[in-house]
Coordinates of C-alpha atoms and ligand atoms in Angstrom, one line a residue:
X1 CA 8.7 4.2 -23.2
X2 CA 11.1 5.9 -20.6
X3 CA 10.2 4.7 -17.1
X4 CA 10.9 6.9 -14.1
X5 CA 13.0 4.8 -11.5
X6 CA 11.1 4.7 -8.4
X7 CA 12.3 5.3 -4.8
X8 CA 11.0 3.1 -2.1
X9 CA 11.2 2.6 1.8
X10 CA 10.9 -1.0 3.1
X11 CA 11.3 -2.8 6.4
X12 CA 12.8 -6.3 6.7
X13 CA 10.3 -8.6 8.5
X14 CA 12.9 -9.7 10.9
X15 CA 10.2 -9.7 13.8
X16 CA 7.2 -10.6 11.7
X17 CA 4.5 -12.8 13.3
X18 CA 0.9 -12.9 13.7
X19 CA 0.1 -12.3 17.5
X20 CA -3.1 -10.0 17.6
X21 CA -6.0 -9.6 15.2
X22 CA -6.7 -6.1 13.6
X23 CA -8.0 -7.3 10.2
X24 CA -9.9 -10.5 9.1
X25 CA -6.7 -11.9 7.5
X26 CA -5.0 -12.4 10.8
X27 CA -5.3 -15.6 12.9
X28 CA -2.7 -16.2 15.7
X29 CA -3.6 -19.7 15.7
X30 CA -2.0 -20.2 12.3
X31 CA 1.8 -20.5 12.6
X32 CA 4.0 -18.1 10.8
X33 CA 7.5 -18.8 9.5
X34 CA 9.5 -15.7 9.9
X35 CA 12.7 -17.0 7.9
X36 CA 10.2 -17.6 4.9
X37 CA 8.7 -14.3 5.3
X38 CA 12.2 -12.7 5.1
X39 CA 13.0 -14.9 2.0
X40 CA 9.8 -13.9 0.3
X41 CA 10.5 -10.2 1.1
X42 CA 14.1 -10.4 -0.2
X43 CA 12.8 -11.5 -3.4
X44 CA 10.6 -8.4 -3.8
X45 CA 13.7 -6.2 -2.8
X46 CA 15.7 -8.1 -5.4
X47 CA 13.1 -7.4 -8.2
X48 CA 12.9 -3.8 -7.4
X49 CA 16.8 -3.6 -7.8
X50 CA 16.5 -5.4 -11.1
X51 CA 14.0 -3.0 -12.3
X52 CA 16.4 -0.2 -11.5
X53 CA 14.4 1.3 -8.6
X54 CA 16.1 2.6 -5.5
X55 CA 15.3 1.1 -2.2
X56 CA 16.0 2.5 1.3
X57 CA 15.7 0.4 4.5
X58 CA 14.2 1.4 7.9
X59 CA 15.4 -0.8 10.9
X60 CA 12.7 -3.1 12.2
X61 CA 11.9 -2.9 15.8
X62 CA 11.4 -5.9 18.1
X63 CA 7.7 -5.9 19.2
X64 CA 6.3 -4.2 16.1
X65 CA 5.5 -7.3 14.1
X66 CA 3.6 -5.4 11.4
X67 CA 6.3 -2.8 10.8
X68 CA 7.2 -4.8 7.5
X69 CA 4.1 -3.1 6.1
X70 CA 6.1 0.1 5.3
X71 CA 3.3 1.6 3.2
X72 CA 1.4 2.5 6.4
X73 CA 4.3 4.4 7.8
X74 CA 3.9 7.7 6.0
X75 CA 2.7 9.5 2.8
X76 CA 5.2 11.3 0.6
X77 CA 4.2 13.6 -2.2
X78 CA 6.6 16.2 -3.7
X79 CA 9.1 15.4 -1.1
X80 CA 6.7 16.5 1.8
X81 CA 5.9 13.9 4.4
X82 CA 2.6 13.3 6.3
X83 CA 3.4 11.1 9.3
X84 CA 1.1 8.3 10.1
X85 CA -1.1 8.0 13.2
X86 CA -2.3 4.4 13.5
X87 CA -5.9 3.3 14.4
X88 CA -4.9 0.4 16.6
X89 CA -2.6 0.6 19.6
X90 CA -0.6 -2.4 18.5
X91 CA 0.9 -0.5 15.8
X92 CA 1.0 3.0 17.3
X93 CA 4.7 3.2 17.8
X94 CA 5.3 2.7 14.1
X95 CA 4.2 6.1 13.2
X96 CA 6.9 8.0 15.2
X97 CA 9.6 5.4 14.0
X98 CA 8.8 6.2 10.3
X99 CA 8.6 9.9 11.0
X100 CA 11.9 9.8 12.7
X101 CA 13.4 8.0 9.7
X102 CA 12.3 10.7 7.4
X103 CA 13.4 13.5 9.6
X104 CA 16.8 12.2 9.9
X105 CA 16.8 11.9 6.1
X106 CA 16.2 15.6 6.0
X107 CA 12.4 15.6 4.9
X108 CA 9.9 18.1 6.0
X109 CA 7.6 15.9 8.1
X110 CA 4.1 17.0 9.3
X111 CA 3.0 15.3 12.5
X112 CA -0.5 14.0 11.9
X113 CA -3.6 15.4 13.9
X114 CA -5.9 12.7 12.6
X115 CA -5.8 8.8 12.2
X116 CA -4.1 8.0 8.9
X117 CA -2.4 4.8 7.9
X118 CA -0.1 6.3 5.2
X119 CA -0.3 4.7 1.8
X120 CA -2.5 2.0 3.0
X121 CA -5.3 4.6 2.5
X122 CA -3.6 7.2 0.3
X123 CA -2.9 6.4 -3.2
X124 CA -1.4 9.0 -5.5
X125 CA -2.3 9.4 -9.1
X126 CA -1.1 11.9 -11.3
X127 CA -4.0 14.5 -10.5
X128 CA -5.5 13.3 -7.3
X129 CA -4.8 11.6 -4.0
X130 CA -7.3 8.7 -3.5
X131 CA -8.2 8.3 0.0
X132 CA -9.8 5.3 1.8
X133 CA -11.9 5.6 5.0
X134 CA -14.4 3.2 6.8
X135 CA -11.9 1.0 8.7
X136 CA -8.7 2.9 9.5
X137 CA -8.0 6.4 8.1
X138 CA -10.2 9.0 9.6
X139 CA -11.8 11.4 7.0
X140 CA -10.2 14.2 9.1
X141 CA -7.0 12.8 7.9
X142 CA -8.2 13.3 4.1
X143 CA -8.7 17.1 4.8
X144 CA -5.4 17.1 6.5
X145 CA -3.6 15.5 3.5
X146 CA -5.3 17.9 1.0
X147 CA -4.2 20.9 2.9
X148 CA -0.4 19.6 3.4
X149 CA -0.1 18.3 0.0
X150 CA -2.1 20.9 -2.0
X151 CA -3.7 18.3 -4.1
X152 CA -7.2 17.2 -4.4
X153 CA -8.0 14.4 -2.2
X154 CA -11.0 12.1 -3.2
X155 CA -12.5 10.4 -0.3
X156 CA -13.6 6.8 -0.9
X157 CA -15.7 4.6 1.4
X158 CA -14.5 1.2 2.0
X159 CA -17.3 -1.2 3.1
X160 CA -15.8 -4.9 3.2
X161 CA -13.6 -5.6 6.3
X162 CA -11.5 -7.9 4.2
X163 CA -10.4 -4.8 2.2
X164 CA -9.7 -2.4 5.3
X165 CA -7.1 -0.4 3.5
X166 CA -7.6 1.4 0.2
X167 CA -4.5 -0.4 -1.1
X168 CA -6.1 -3.8 -0.8
X169 CA -8.8 -2.8 -3.1
X170 CA -7.2 -0.3 -5.7
X171 CA -3.8 0.3 -7.3
X172 CA -2.5 2.9 -9.6
X173 CA -1.3 1.5 -12.9
X174 CA 0.1 4.7 -14.2
X175 CA -0.7 8.6 -14.3
X176 CA -4.4 8.7 -13.9
X177 CA -5.0 5.0 -14.6
X178 CA -6.2 2.5 -11.9
X179 CA -7.3 -0.9 -11.2
X180 CA -9.9 -1.8 -8.5
X181 CA -12.4 -4.1 -7.0
X182 CA -15.7 -2.4 -7.1
X183 CA -17.3 -4.5 -4.4
X184 CA -15.0 -3.0 -1.8
X185 CA -16.6 0.5 -2.2
X186 CA -19.9 1.9 -1.3
X187 CA -22.2 2.5 -4.1
X188 CA -21.4 6.3 -4.1
X189 CA -17.6 5.6 -4.2
X190 CA -18.0 3.3 -7.0
X191 CA -19.8 6.0 -8.9
X192 CA -17.0 8.4 -8.1
X193 CA -14.4 6.0 -9.3
X194 CA -16.4 5.3 -12.5
X195 CA -16.6 9.0 -13.3
X196 CA -12.8 9.5 -12.5
X197 CA -11.5 6.6 -14.2
X198 CA -14.0 5.4 -17.0
X199 CA -11.1 3.3 -18.4
X200 CA -10.1 1.5 -15.2
X201 CA -9.3 -2.1 -15.1
X202 CA -12.1 -3.6 -13.0
X203 CA -10.9 -6.6 -10.9
X204 CA -12.8 -9.7 -9.9
X205 CA -13.8 -10.6 -6.5
X206 CA -11.6 -13.7 -7.0
X207 CA -8.6 -11.8 -7.8
X208 CA -9.4 -9.3 -4.9
X209 CA -9.6 -12.2 -2.5
X210 CA -6.0 -13.2 -3.3
X211 CA -4.8 -9.7 -2.6
X212 CA -4.4 -9.0 -6.4
X213 CA -5.0 -5.4 -5.9
X214 CA -2.1 -5.0 -3.5
X215 CA 0.1 -4.7 -6.5
X216 CA 2.9 -2.2 -7.2
X217 CA 3.1 -0.5 -10.8
X218 CA 6.0 1.5 -12.0
X219 CA 3.9 2.5 -15.0
X220 CA 4.9 -0.7 -17.2
X221 CA 6.2 -3.5 -14.6
X222 CA 3.4 -4.6 -12.2
X223 CA 4.4 -6.7 -9.2
X224 CA 1.4 -8.8 -8.6
X225 CA 0.5 -11.9 -6.4
X226 CA 0.9 -15.0 -8.7
X227 CA -2.7 -16.3 -7.4
X228 CA -4.4 -13.4 -9.3
X229 CA -4.5 -15.1 -12.6
X230 CA -7.2 -13.2 -14.5
X231 CA -5.8 -10.0 -13.4
X232 CA -2.3 -11.1 -14.6
X233 CA -3.9 -12.0 -17.9
X234 CA -5.7 -8.6 -18.1
X235 CA -2.5 -6.6 -17.4
X236 CA -0.6 -8.4 -20.2
X237 CA -3.6 -7.6 -22.5
X238 CA -3.2 -4.0 -21.7
X239 CA 0.5 -4.0 -22.5
X240 CA 1.8 -4.1 -19.0
X241 CA 4.5 -6.6 -17.8
X242 CA 3.3 -8.5 -14.7
X243 CA 5.9 -9.9 -12.5
X244 CA 4.6 -12.4 -9.8
X245 CA 6.0 -12.4 -6.2
X246 CA 4.6 -14.7 -3.6
X247 CA 4.3 -13.1 -0.3
X248 CA 2.1 -16.0 1.2
X249 CA 3.7 -15.6 4.7
X250 CA 2.9 -11.8 4.8
X251 CA -0.6 -12.3 3.7
X252 CA -1.2 -14.1 7.0
X253 CA -0.8 -10.6 8.4
X254 CA -3.2 -9.2 5.7
X255 CA -0.4 -7.7 3.5
X256 CA 1.1 -8.1 0.1
X257 CA 3.6 -6.5 -2.2
X258 CA 2.3 -2.9 -1.9
X259 CA 2.0 -3.1 1.9
X260 CA 5.6 -3.8 2.0
X261 CA 6.4 -0.7 -0.2
X262 CA 6.3 2.9 0.8
X263 CA 7.0 5.2 -2.2
X264 CA 9.1 8.2 -1.6
X265 CA 8.2 10.9 -4.3
X266 CA 10.6 13.6 -4.8
Ligands
LIG1 N1 -1.6 -6.4 9.7 C1 -1.5 -5.1 9.2 C2 -2.7 -4.3 9.7 O1 -3.8 -4.9 9.7 C3 -1.5 -5.3 7.8 C4 -1.1 -4.0 7.1 C5 -1.2 -4.0 5.6 N2 -0.8 -2.8 5.0 C6 -1.5 -2.3 4.0 N3 -0.9 -1.3 3.5 N4 -2.5 -2.7 3.6 O2 -2.6 -3.1 9.9

């Protein structure tokens, strides 16, 4: 199988810490180790390099501890960028910072009119853009993405606050194939997913709770948290190559491998 090299944008967690609460994983009382967060993140960068993927970097900004979660910074499809507009004031300045990076790199960037948290809530399959709502991204942002990218956007309702972004409950394996935790979605959205992806890999509550769905697939290699043991076995059984990366420090902020990875789709 000939794999396409991917192009990612990442942000070193130089200023990572947990100093506010905007999701149930965050507890400012629990100490964080920034040096360990950086070391774990560097491992992820190293693996992308070994797999032949290209990684660009945006400079971290002091006072924006969640900026490491690059996936939220924008959505890029067919070389077109939809900027992010964050739900919470603590992350508001990240949107313009990421948009400025794309503008200076020469991309066509649309300033968002509605709240959308980038690839946290927009996941791109071959034929669809899957779009989460319920906690962060506004449904108006879904319509905006559909119009800007010219691709059908499928709105999905998230119902469990631990899975506040779509990328904590679902990831794209390849083309039009996905893995997801059904319990994160409303009954209607579960039916939509079952209809669109009858062959999907269904992931257990246990693997979801260790952020197993926050994985990154290039179509064959899947970067997955080591704690998601059943998922790892299921991926192997389906012929994928799971590669474990432990981002335990960043999980204290409610993020994993996918959250750290913004895909730039040419
Ligand atoms: N603390 C961040 C927040 O709650 C974590 C974001 C994780 N990113 C993601 N793509 N799920 O916004």
